[in-house]
CSV table of C-alpha atoms and ligand atoms in Angstrom, one decimal:
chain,number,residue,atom,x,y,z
A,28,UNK,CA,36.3,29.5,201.0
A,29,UNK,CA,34.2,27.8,203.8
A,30,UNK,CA,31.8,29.0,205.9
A,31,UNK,CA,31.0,27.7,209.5
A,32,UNK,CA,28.3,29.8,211.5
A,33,UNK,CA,28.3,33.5,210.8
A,34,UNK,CA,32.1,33.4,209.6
A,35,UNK,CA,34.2,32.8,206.5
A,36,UNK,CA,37.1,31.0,206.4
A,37,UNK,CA,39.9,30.7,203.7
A,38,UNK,CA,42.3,27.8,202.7
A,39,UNK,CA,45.6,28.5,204.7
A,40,UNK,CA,47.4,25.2,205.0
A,41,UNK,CA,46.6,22.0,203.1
A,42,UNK,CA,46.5,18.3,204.3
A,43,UNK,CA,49.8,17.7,202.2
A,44,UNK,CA,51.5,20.7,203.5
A,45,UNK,CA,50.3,19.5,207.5
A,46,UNK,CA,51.5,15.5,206.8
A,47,UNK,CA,54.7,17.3,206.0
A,48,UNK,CA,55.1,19.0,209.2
A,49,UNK,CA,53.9,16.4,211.2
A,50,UNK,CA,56.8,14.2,209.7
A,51,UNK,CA,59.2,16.4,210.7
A,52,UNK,CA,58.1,17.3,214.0
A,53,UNK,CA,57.8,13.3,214.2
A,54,UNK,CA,61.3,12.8,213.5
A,55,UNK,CA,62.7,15.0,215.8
A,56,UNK,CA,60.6,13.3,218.5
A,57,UNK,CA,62.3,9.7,217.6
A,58,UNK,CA,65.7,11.2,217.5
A,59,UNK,CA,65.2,12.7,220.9
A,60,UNK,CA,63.1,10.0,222.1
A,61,UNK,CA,64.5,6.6,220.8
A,62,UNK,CA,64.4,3.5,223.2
A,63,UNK,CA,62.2,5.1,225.2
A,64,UNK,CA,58.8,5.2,226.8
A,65,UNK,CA,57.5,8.2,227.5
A,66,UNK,CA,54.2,9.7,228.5
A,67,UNK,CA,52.3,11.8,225.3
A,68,UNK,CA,49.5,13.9,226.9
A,69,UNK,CA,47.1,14.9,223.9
A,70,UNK,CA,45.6,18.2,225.4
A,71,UNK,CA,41.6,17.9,224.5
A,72,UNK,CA,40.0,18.7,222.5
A,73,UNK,CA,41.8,20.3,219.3
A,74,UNK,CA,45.1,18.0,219.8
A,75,UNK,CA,43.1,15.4,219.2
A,76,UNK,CA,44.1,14.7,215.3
A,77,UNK,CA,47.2,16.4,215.5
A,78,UNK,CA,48.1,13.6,218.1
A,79,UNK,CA,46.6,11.0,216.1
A,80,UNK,CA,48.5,11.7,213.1
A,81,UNK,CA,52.1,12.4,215.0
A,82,UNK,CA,52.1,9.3,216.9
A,83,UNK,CA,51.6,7.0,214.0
A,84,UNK,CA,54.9,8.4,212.9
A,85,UNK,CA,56.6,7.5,216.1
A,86,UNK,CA,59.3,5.3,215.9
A,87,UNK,CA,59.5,4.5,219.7
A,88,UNK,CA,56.3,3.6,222.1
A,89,UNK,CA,54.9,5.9,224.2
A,90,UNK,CA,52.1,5.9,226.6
A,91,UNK,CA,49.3,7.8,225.5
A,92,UNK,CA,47.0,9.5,227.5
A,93,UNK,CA,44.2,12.9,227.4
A,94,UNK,CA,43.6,15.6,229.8
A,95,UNK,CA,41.6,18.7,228.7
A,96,UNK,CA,42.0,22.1,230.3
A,97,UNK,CA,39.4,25.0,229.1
A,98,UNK,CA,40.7,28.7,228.6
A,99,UNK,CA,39.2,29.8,225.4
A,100,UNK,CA,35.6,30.9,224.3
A,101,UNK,CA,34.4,32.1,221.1
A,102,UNK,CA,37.6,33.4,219.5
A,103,UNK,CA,39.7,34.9,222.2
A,104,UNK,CA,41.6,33.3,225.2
A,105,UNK,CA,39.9,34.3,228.4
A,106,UNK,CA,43.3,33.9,230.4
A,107,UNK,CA,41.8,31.1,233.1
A,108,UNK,CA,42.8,27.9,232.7
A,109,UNK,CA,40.7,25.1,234.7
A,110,UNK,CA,41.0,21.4,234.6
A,111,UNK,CA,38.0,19.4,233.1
A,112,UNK,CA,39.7,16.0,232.7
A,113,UNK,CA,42.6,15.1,234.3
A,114,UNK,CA,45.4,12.6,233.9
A,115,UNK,CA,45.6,9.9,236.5
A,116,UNK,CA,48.0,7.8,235.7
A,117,UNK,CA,50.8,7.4,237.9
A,118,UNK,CA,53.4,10.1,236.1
A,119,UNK,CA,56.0,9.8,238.8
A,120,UNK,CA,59.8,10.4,237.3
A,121,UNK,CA,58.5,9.8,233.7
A,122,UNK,CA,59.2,11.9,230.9
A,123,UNK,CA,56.2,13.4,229.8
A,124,UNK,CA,55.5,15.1,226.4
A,125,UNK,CA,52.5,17.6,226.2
A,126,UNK,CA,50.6,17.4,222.9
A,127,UNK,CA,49.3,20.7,222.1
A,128,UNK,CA,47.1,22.2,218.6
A,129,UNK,CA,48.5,25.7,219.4
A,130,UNK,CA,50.3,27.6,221.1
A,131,UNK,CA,48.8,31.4,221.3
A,132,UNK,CA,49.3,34.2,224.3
A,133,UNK,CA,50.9,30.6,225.7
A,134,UNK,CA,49.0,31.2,229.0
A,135,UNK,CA,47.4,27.6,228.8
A,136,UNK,CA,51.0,25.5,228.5
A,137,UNK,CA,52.5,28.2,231.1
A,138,UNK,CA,50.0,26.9,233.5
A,139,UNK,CA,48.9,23.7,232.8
A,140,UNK,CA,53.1,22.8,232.4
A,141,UNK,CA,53.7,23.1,236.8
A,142,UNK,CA,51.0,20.7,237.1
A,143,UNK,CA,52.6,17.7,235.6
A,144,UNK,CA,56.1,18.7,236.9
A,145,UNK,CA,53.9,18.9,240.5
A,146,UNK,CA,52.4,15.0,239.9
A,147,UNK,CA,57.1,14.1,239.6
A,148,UNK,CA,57.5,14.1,236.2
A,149,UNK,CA,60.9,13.9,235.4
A,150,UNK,CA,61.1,16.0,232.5
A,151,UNK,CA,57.8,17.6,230.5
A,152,UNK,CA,58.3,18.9,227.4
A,153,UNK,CA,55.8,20.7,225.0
A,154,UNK,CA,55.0,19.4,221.1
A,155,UNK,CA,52.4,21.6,219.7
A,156,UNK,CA,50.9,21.5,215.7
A,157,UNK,CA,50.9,25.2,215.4
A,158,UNK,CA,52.6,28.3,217.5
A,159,UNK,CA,51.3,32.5,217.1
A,160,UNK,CA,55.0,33.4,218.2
A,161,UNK,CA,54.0,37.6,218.0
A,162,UNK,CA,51.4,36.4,220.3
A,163,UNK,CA,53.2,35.0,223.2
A,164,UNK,CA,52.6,36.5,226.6
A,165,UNK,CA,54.0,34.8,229.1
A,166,UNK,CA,58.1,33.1,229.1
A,167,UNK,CA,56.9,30.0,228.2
A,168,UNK,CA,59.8,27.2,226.3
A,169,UNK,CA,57.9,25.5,223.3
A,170,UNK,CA,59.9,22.7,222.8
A,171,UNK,CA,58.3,21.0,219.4
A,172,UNK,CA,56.5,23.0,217.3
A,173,UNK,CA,55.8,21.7,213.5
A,174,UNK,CA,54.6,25.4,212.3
A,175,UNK,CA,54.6,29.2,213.2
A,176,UNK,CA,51.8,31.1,212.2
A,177,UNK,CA,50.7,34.6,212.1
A,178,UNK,CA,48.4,35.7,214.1
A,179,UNK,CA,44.7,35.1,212.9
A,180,UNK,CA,42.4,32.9,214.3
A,181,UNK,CA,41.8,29.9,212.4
A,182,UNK,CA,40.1,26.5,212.3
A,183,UNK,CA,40.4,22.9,210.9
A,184,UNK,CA,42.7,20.3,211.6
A,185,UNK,CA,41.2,19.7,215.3
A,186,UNK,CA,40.7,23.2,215.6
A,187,UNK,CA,36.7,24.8,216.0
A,188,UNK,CA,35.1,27.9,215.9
A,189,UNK,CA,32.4,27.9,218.5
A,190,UNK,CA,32.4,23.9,218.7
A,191,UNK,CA,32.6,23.8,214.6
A,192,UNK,CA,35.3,23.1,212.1
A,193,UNK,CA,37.0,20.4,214.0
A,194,UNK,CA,36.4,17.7,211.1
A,195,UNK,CA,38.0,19.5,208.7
A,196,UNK,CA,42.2,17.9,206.8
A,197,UNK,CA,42.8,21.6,205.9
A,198,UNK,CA,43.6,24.6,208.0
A,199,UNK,CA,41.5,27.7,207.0
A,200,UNK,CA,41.9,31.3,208.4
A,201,UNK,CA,39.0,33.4,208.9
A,202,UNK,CA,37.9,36.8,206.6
A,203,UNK,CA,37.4,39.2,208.0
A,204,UNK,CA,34.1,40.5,208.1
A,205,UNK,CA,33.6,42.8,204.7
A,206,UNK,CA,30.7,46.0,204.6
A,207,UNK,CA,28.6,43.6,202.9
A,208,UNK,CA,28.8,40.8,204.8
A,209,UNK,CA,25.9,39.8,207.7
B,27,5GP,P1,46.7,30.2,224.7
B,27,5GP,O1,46.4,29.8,226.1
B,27,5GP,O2,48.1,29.8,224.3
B,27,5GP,O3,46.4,31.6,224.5
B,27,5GP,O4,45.7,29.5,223.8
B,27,5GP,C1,45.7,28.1,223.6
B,27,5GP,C2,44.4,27.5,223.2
B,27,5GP,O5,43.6,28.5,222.6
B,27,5GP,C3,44.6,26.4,222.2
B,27,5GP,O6,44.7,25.2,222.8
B,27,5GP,C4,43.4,26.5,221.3
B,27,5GP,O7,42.3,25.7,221.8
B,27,5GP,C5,42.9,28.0,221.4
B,27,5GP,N1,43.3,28.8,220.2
B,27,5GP,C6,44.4,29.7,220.1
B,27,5GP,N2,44.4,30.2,218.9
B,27,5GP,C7,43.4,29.7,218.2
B,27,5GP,C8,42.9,29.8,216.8
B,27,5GP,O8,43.5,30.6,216.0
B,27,5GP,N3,41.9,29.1,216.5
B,27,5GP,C9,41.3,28.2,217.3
B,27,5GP,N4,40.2,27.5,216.9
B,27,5GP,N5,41.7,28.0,218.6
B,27,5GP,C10,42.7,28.7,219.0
């Protein structure tokens, strides 16, 4: 058990159980992907060591950029998704492959997805770590995903609670608050 802030969290997935899934998702990427150069778009800021992880597995060479889009606050997705950084490079009839932590109501991909397909992208594609599938919202096509979860919010692994939690190899889930607890 872990606590960050005013909330506990519990050991869900472990760093050897996550090096696993990477290394599948991984391989399916080089299958799919082999002798060619596409663009990876690690989404900012909890892709950020998923990403760094899956592309040392790669097998071909991609270009890798960051953009970061904001939609969630505290623990629940506020359903507005605005750019804060941007990608600029020139993505014209590339192959572009979206490197997401997790997929949720999936209103972030839905929307974020047109705007690369908008700057010619041949073909965009979505990799994320983890996916809520009971939570999905909106008809959006994950292409990659190296884990379904159930839904509960959780942290570790690139992912924070209220800016904390990022650092940590493990996934935990939180507890839910107990009589006793503050
Ligand atoms: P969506 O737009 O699919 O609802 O939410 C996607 C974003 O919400 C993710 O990129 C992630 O930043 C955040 N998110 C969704 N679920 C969780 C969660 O359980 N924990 C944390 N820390 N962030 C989450």
């Amino acid at each position: 058990m872990i606590k960050i802030l005013d909330r506990y969290f519990e050991l869900s997935y472990s760093h050897e159980v996550i090096q696993e899934k990477v290394k599948e998702v991984a391989a399916r990427l080089n299958k799919d992907y082999e002798g060619m150069n596409p663009v990876m778009v690690c989404i900012l800021n909890g892709a950020f060591m998923f990403a760094s992880d899956l592309v040392r597995e790669l097998t071909f060479q991609p270009e890798i950029l960051f953009a970061k889009f904001s939609s969630y606050e505290g623990m629940s997705t506020t359903g507005h998704v605005r750019e804060l950084i941007g990608v600029n490079a020139n993505i014209q009839a590339r192959d572009v492959i979206i490197v997401e932590d997790i997929v949720d109501t999936g209103t972030t991909m839905y929307n974020v997805l047109p705007q690369f397909l908008n700057k010619g992208a041949k073909s965009v594609k979505i990799c994320t770590f983890l996916q809520k599938p009971e939570c999905l919202t909106v008809p959006l096509k994950v292409d990659y995903c190296a884990m379904e979860i159930p839904n509960a919010f959780i942290v570790g692994y690139g992912l924070d609670y209220n800016g904390m939690g990022r650092n940590y190899r493990d996934i935990y889930t939180v507890v839910e608050k107990a009589e006793n607890q503050e």
